[in-house]
Structures are given as structure tokens and as C-alpha cells.
PDB file of C-alpha atoms in Angstrom:
ATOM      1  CA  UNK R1427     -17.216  -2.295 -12.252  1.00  0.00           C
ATOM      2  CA  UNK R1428     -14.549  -3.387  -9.672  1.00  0.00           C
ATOM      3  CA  UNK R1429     -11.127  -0.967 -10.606  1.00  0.00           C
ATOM      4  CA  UNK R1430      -8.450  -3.858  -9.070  1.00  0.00           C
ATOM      5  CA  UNK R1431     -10.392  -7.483  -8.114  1.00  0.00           C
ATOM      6  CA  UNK R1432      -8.533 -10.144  -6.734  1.00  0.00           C
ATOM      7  CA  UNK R1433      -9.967 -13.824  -5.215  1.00  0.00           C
ATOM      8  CA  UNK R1434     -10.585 -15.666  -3.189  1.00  0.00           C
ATOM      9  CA  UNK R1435     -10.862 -12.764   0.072  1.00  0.00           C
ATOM     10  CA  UNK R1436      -9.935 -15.975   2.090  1.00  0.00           C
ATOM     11  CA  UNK R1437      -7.403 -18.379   1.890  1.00  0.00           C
ATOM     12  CA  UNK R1438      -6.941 -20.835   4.824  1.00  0.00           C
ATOM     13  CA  UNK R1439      -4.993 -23.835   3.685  1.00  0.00           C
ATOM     14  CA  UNK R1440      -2.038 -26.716   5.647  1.00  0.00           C
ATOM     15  CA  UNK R1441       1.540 -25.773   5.475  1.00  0.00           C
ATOM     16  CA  UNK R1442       3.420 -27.576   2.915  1.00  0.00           C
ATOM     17  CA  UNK R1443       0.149 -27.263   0.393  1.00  0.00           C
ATOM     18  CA  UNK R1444      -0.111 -25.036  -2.670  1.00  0.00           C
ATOM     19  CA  UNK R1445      -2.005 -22.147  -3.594  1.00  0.00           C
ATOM     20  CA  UNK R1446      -2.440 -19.240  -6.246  1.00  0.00           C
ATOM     21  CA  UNK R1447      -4.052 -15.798  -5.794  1.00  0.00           C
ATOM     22  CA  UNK R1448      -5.641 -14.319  -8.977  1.00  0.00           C
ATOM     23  CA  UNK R1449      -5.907 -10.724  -9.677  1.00  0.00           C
ATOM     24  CA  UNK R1450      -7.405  -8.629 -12.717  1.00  0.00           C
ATOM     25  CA  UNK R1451      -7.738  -4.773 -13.469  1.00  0.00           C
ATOM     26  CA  UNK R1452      -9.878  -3.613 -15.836  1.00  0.00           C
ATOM     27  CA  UNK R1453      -8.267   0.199 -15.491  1.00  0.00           C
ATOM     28  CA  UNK R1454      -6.192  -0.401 -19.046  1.00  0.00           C
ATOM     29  CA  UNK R1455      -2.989   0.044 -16.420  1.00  0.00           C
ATOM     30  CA  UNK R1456       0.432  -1.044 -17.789  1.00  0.00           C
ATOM     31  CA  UNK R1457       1.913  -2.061 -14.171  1.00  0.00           C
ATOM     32  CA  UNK R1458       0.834  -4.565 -11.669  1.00  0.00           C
ATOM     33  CA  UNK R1459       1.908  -5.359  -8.268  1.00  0.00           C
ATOM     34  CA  UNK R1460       1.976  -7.713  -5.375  1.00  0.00           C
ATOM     35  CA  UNK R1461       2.269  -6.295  -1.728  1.00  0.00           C
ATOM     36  CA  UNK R1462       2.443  -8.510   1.619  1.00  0.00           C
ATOM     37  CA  UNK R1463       1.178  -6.861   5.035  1.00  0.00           C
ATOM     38  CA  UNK R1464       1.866  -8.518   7.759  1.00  0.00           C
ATOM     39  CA  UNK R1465      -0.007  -8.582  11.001  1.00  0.00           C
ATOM     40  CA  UNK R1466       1.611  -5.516  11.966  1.00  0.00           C
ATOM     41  CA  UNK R1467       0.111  -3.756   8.739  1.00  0.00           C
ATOM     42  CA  UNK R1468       3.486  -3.057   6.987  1.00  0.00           C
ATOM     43  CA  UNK R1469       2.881  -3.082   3.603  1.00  0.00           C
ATOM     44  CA  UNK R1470       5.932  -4.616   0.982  1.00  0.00           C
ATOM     45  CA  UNK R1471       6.209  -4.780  -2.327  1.00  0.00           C
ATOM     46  CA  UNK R1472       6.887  -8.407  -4.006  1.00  0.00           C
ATOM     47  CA  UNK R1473       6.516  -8.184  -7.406  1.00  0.00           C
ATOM     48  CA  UNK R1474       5.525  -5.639 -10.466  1.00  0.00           C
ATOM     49  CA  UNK R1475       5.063  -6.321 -13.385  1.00  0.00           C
ATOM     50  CA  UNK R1476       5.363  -3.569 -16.441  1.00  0.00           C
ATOM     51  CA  UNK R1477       3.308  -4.970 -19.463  1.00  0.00           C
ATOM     52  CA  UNK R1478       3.831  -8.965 -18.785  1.00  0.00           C
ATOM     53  CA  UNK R1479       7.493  -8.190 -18.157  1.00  0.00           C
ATOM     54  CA  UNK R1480       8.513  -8.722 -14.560  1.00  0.00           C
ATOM     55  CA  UNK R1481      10.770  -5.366 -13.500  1.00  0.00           C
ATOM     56  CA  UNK R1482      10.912  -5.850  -9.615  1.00  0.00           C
ATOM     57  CA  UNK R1483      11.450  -9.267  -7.473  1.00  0.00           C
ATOM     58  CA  UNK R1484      12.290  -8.216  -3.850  1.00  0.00           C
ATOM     59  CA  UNK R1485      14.028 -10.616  -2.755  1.00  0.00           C
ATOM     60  CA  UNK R1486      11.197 -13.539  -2.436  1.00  0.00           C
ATOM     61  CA  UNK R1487      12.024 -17.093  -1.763  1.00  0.00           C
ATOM     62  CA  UNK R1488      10.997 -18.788  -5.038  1.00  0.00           C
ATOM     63  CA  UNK R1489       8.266 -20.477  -3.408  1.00  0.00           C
ATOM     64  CA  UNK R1490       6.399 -17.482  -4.818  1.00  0.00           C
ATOM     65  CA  UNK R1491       5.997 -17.287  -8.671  1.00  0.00           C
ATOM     66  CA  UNK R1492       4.312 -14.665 -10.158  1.00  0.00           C
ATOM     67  CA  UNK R1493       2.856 -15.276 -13.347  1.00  0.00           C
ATOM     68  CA  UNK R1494       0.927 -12.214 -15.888  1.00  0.00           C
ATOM     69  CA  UNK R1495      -0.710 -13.477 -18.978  1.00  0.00           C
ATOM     70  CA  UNK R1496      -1.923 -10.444 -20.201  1.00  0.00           C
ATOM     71  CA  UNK R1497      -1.112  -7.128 -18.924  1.00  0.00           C
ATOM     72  CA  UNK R1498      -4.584  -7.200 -16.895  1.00  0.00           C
ATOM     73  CA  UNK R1499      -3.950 -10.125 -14.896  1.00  0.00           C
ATOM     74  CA  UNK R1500      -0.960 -10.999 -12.152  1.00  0.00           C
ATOM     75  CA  UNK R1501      -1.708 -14.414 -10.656  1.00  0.00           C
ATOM     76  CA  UNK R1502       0.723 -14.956  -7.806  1.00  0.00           C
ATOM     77  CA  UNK R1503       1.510 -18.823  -7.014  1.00  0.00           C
ATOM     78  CA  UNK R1504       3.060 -20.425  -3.804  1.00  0.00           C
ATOM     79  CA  UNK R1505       4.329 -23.812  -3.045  1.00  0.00           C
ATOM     80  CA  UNK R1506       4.822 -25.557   0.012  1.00  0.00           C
ATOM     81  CA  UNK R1507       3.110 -23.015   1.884  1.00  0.00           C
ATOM     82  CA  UNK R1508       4.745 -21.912   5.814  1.00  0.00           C
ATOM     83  CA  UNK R1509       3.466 -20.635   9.000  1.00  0.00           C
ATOM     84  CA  UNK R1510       5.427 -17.463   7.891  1.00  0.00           C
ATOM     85  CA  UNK R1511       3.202 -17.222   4.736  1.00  0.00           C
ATOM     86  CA  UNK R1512       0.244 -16.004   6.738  1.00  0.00           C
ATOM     87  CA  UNK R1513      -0.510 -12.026   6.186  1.00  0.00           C
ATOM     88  CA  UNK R1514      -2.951 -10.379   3.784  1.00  0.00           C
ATOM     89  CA  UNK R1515      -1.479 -10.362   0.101  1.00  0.00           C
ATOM     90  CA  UNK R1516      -2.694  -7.320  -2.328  1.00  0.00           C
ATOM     91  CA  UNK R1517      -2.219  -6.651  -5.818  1.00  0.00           C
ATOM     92  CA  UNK R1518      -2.146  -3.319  -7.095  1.00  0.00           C
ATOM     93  CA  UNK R1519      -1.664  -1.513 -10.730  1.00  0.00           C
ATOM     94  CA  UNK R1520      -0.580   1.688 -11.530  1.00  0.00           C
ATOM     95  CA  UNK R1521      -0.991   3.447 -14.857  1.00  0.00           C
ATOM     96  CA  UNK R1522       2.763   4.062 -15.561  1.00  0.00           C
ATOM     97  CA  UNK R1523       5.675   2.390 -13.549  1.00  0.00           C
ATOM     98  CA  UNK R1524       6.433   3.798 -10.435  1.00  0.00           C
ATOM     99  CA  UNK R1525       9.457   6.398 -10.891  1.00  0.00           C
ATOM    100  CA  UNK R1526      10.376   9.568  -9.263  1.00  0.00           C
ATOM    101  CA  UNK R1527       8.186  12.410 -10.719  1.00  0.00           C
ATOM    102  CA  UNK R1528       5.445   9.975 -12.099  1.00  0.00           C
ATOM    103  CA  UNK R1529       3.288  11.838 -10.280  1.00  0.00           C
ATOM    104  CA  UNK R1530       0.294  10.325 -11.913  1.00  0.00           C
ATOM    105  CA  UNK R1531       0.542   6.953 -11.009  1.00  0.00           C
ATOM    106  CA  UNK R1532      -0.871   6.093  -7.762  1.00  0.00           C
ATOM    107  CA  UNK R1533      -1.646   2.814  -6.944  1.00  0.00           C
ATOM    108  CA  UNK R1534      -5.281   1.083  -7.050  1.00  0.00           C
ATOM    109  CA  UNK R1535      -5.238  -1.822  -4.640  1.00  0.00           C
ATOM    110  CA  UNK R1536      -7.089  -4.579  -4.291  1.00  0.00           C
ATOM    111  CA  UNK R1537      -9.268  -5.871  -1.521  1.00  0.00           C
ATOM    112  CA  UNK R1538      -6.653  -8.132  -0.270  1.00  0.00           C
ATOM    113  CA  UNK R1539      -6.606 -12.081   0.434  1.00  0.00           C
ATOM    114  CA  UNK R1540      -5.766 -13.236   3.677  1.00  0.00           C
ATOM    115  CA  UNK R1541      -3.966 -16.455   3.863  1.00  0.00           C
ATOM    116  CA  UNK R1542      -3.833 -18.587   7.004  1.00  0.00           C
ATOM    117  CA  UNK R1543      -1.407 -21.222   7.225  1.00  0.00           C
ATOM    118  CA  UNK R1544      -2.450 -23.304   9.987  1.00  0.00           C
TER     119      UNK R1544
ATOM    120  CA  UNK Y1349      15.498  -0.423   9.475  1.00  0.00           C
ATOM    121  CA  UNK Y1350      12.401   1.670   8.105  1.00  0.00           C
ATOM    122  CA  UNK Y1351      12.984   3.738   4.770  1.00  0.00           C
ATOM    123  CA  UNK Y1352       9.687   5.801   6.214  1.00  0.00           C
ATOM    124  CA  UNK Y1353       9.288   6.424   9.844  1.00  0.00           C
ATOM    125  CA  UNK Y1354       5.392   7.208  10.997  1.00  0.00           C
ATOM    126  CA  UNK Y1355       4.495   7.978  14.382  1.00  0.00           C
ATOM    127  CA  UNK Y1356       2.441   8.124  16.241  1.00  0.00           C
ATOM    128  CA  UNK Y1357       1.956   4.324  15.306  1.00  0.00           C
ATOM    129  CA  UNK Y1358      -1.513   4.406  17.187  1.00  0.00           C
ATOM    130  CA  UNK Y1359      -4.239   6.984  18.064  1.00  0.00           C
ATOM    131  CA  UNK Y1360      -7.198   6.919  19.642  1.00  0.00           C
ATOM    132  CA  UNK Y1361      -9.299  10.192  20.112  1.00  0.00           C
ATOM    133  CA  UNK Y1362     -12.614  11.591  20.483  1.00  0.00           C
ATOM    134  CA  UNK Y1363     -14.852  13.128  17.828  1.00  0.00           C
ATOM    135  CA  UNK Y1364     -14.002  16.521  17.203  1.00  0.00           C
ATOM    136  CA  UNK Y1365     -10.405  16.457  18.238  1.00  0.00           C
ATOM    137  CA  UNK Y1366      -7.579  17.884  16.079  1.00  0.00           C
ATOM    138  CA  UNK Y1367      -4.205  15.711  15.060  1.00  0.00           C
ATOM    139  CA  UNK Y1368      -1.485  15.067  13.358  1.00  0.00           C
ATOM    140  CA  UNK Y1369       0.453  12.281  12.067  1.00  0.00           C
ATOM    141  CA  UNK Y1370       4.425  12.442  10.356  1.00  0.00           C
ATOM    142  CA  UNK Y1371       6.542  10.875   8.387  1.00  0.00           C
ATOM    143  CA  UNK Y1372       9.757  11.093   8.182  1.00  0.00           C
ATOM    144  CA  UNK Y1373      13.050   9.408   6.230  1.00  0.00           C
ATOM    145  CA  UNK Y1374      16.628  10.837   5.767  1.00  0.00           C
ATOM    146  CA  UNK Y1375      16.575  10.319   1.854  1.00  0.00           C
ATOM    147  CA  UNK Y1376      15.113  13.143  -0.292  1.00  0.00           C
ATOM    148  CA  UNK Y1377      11.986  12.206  -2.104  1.00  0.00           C
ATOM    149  CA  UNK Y1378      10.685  13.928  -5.625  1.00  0.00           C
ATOM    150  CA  UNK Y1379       6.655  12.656  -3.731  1.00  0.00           C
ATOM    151  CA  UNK Y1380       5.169  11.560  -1.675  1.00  0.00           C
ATOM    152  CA  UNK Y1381       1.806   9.797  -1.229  1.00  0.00           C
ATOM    153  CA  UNK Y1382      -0.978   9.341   1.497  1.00  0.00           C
ATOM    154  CA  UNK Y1383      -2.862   6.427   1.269  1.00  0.00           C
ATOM    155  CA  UNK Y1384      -6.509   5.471   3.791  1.00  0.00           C
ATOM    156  CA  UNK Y1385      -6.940   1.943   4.421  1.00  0.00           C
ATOM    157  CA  UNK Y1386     -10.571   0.900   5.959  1.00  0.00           C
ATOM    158  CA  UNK Y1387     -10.807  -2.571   7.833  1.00  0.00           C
ATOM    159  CA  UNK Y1388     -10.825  -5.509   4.543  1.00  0.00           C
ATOM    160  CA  UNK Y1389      -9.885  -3.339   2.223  1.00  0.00           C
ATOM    161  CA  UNK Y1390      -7.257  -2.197   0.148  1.00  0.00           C
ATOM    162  CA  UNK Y1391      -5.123   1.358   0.469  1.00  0.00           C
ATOM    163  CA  UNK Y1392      -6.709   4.352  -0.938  1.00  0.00           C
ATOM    164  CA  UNK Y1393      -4.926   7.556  -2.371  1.00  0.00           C
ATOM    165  CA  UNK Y1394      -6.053  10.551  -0.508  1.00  0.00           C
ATOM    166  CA  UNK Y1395      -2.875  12.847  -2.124  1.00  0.00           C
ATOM    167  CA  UNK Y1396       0.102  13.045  -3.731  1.00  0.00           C
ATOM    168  CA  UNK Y1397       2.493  15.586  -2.454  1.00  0.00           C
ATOM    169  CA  UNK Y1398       5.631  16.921  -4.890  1.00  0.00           C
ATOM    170  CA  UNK Y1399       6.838  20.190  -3.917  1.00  0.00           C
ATOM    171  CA  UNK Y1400       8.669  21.282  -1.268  1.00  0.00           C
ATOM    172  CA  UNK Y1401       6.987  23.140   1.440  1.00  0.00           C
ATOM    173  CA  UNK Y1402       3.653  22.432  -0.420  1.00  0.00           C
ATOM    174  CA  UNK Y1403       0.499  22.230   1.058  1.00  0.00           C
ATOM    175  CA  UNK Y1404      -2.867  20.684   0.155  1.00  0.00           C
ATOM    176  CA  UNK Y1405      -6.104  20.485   1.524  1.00  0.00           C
ATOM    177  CA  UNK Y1406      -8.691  17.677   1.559  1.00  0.00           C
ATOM    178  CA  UNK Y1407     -11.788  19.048   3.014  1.00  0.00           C
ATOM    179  CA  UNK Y1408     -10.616  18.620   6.830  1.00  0.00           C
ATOM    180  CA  UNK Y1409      -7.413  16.948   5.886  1.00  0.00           C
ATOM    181  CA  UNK Y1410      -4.045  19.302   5.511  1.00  0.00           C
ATOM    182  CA  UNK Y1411      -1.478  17.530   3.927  1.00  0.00           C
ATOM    183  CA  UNK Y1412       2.299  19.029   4.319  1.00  0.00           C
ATOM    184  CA  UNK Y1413       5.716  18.352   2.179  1.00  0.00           C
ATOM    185  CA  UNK Y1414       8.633  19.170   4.167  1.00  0.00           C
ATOM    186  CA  UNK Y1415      10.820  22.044   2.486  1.00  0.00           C
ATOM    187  CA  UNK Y1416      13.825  19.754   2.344  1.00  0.00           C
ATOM    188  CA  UNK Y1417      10.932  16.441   0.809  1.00  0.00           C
ATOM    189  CA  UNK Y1418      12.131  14.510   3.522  1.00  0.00           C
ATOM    190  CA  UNK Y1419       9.531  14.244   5.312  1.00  0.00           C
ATOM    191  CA  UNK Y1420       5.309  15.125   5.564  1.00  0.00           C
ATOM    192  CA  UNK Y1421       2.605  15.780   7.810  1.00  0.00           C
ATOM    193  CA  UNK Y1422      -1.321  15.141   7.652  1.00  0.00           C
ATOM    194  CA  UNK Y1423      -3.040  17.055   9.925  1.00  0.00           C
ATOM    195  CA  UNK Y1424      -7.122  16.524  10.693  1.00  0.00           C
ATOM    196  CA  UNK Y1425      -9.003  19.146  11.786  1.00  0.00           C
ATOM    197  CA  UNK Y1426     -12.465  18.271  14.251  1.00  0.00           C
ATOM    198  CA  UNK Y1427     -11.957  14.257  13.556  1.00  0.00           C
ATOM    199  CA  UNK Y1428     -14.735  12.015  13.258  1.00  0.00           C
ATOM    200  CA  UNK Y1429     -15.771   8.595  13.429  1.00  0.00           C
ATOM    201  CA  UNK Y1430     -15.529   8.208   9.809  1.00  0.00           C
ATOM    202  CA  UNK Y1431     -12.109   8.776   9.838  1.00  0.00           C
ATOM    203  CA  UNK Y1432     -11.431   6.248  11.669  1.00  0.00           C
ATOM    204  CA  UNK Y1433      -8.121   3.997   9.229  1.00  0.00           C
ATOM    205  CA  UNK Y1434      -4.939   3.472   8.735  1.00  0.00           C
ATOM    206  CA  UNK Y1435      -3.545   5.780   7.319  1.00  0.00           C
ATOM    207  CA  UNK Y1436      -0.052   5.294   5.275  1.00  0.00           C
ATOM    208  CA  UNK Y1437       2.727   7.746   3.776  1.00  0.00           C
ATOM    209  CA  UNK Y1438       4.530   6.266   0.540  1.00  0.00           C
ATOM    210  CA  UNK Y1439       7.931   7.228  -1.412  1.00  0.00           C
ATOM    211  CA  UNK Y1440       8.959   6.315  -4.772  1.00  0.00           C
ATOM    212  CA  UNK Y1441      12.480   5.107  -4.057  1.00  0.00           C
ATOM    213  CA  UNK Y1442      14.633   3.330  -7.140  1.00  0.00           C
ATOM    214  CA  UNK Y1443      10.905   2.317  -8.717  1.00  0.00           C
ATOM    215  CA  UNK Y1444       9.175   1.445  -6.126  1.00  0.00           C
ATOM    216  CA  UNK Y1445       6.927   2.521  -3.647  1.00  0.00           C
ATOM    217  CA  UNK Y1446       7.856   2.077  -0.230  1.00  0.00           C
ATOM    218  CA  UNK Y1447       5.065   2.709   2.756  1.00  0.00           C
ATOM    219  CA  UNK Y1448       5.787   4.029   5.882  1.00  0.00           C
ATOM    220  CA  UNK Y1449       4.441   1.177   9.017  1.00  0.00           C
ATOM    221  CA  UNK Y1450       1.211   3.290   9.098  1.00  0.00           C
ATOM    222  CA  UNK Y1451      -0.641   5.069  12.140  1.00  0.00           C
ATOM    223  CA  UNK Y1452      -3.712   3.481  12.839  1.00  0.00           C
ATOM    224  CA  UNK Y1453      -6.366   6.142  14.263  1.00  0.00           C
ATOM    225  CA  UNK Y1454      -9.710   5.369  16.012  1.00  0.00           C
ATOM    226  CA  UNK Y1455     -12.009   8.347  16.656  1.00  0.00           C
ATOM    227  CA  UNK Y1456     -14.536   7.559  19.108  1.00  0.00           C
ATOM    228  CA  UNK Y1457     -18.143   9.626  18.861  1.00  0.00           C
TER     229      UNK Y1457
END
């Protein structure tokens, strides 16, 4: 009855390879999200989603594609991985996008996958 | 340059000790948010703050909104080990939420 599930918990993979993250809520949320934290725990938004439809791309090299069949699932892709890739990626989902006064949307996170680029 | 300042950035007490953590910004926010985050796993909301000068209380956890929403304050009353975290203040800013760097606190029994 996992809220927010994401795999694998462990990624360790060879820079220049590729990889994807999958991640599923089964909380009927409309938004989805994926956060990076670092080694120094800061935590920053990538992507959301809003019902399949991308709304928010901060500024990531296009190495990273997000991709959301269905409004439950965000599967986040990367090519030619780097050293710089390594930190702990989480998705999220919130019931309503995340505006000023939506009081009622927190986020429900994910356990995280940690990617090592070695 | 951080949107959400949080100090302290580390603390490490002993069981039964009070303490507070901030954050603060210079924009105005119409929330804020404190999240928990436990060793592998993912942040937790422990409150959502939205009025000035509010305050709310989580069992030994007081949670304050600056009167100008600029900034907020959880305080702990008689820590213990179980509160051990990281423990991180988010804004909504221009649809997103942005966290603060976190304060990671270790209560020792």
C-alpha cells in the first residue's frame, strides 16, 4: 500500500552509460515531481508534471528526459551519465499543483534512488 | 544564493534538551511547510504554516509563521532520540516548492 514507490533504491552504474528511474503513486494525485539532493542534502526540484503535461523544467541539461505515461507514473531517463550525476533522486506528487495558497497539497515523496557514477 | 536560509545547519544535543531551528528568506510567502526526513527515506510533512504570526503545535513540536511570512521557527521541547532527522522548511515560490538546505539534528540518549 506504498503512497509514492519508486525503483531501483540503488543505482550504481559507469559514466557515459544510461539509466531510467521509475516512479508510481497510487494516491489518485494530478502532479508529479522529480527532486535531486545532493550530498549536502539540498533538495531541487527538476521536473513536475500536472496530468502527463510537463509544467516545470529547471533548467536540466537534456541528458535528463522525463517521461509520464499516465498521470500515476513519472519515469525519469538519463544518458551518458557524469560523475556530477551522483546524489539521491526523489519523485514526489502532490494532489493539486503547487501554487501559493494551495494549502492542501503537500508533497508525498518517495524513498529515493541513489545513483553512483563511478 | 539560497531562496530559504536554515540555520543552525547542524545540531547535536542530548535527550531532553530544548531547540530551535529558523528559516528565513527576504520574499513574502502565502506558506510555508516543514518537512522530517529519516536516514533512506523520503521528506515527510509535519505542517503547513499560512498565517502570519500563526502558531501550531505538534505534540512537542511548536511551529511559528513570522508576522511579516518571511520567515518560521520550529521549536522542540525535551528532544529525544527519535527525533533525531533532517528537518526542512519549504515555500511555494512561482509553482514550486523550494526547500530551505535543512538542519540536520542528532539527539543523543
Amino acid at each position: 500500500d506504498t503512497a509514492v514507490s519508486q525503483t531501483p533504491k540503488y543505482l550504481v552504474t559507469q559514466m557515459g552509460n544510461d539509466k531510467s528511474i521509475k516512479c508510481e503513486q497510487n494516491l489518485g494525485h494530478d502532479t508529479m515531481y522529480w527532486y535531486k539532493q545532493d550530498s549536502k542534502k539540498f533538495l531541487k526540484i527538476m521536473f513536475s508534471y500536472n496530468n502527463k503535461e510537463l509544467i516545470i523544467n529547471e533548467t536540466v541539461p537534456n541528458r535528463f528526459s522525463p517521461k509520464s505515461p499516465d498521470k500515476a507514473h513519472l519515469n525519469l531517463h538519463i544518458n551518458s551519465l557524469e560523475l556530477g550525476d551522483s546524489a539521491v533522486y526523489f519523485c514526489a506528487s502532490s494532489q493539486f499543483q503547487v501554487v501559493p495558497r494551495q494549502v492542501n497539497s503537500p508533497l508525498h515523496f518517495g524513498n529515493g534512488t541513489r545513483l553512483t557514477v563511478t | 544564493t539560497q531562496l530559504l536560509e536554515q540555520s543552525p545547519q547542524f545540531l547535536s544535543i542530548q535527550e531532553g534538551e530544548n531547540l530551535t531551528v529558523y528559516c528565513n528568506s527576504s520574499s513574502v510567502f502565502s506558506s510555508l511547510q516543514w518537512y522530517r526526513q529519516e536516514p533512506g527515506e523520503g521528506p515527510v510533512l509535519l505542517v503547513t504554516v499560512v498565517t502570519g504570526g500563526e502558531v501550531k503545535k505538534l505534540k512537542r513540536l511548536t511551529f511559528q509563521f513570522g508576522d511579516a511570512r518571511k520567515d518560521s521557527s520550529l521549536h522542540i521541547t525535551a528532544a529525544q532520540p527519535g527525533d533525531t532527522g533532517l528537518y526542512l522548511c519549504a515555500g511555494a515560490l512561482k509553482g514550486k516548492l523550494i526547500f530551505g538546505q535543512g538542519t540536520t539534528l542528532q539527539v543523543k540518549p
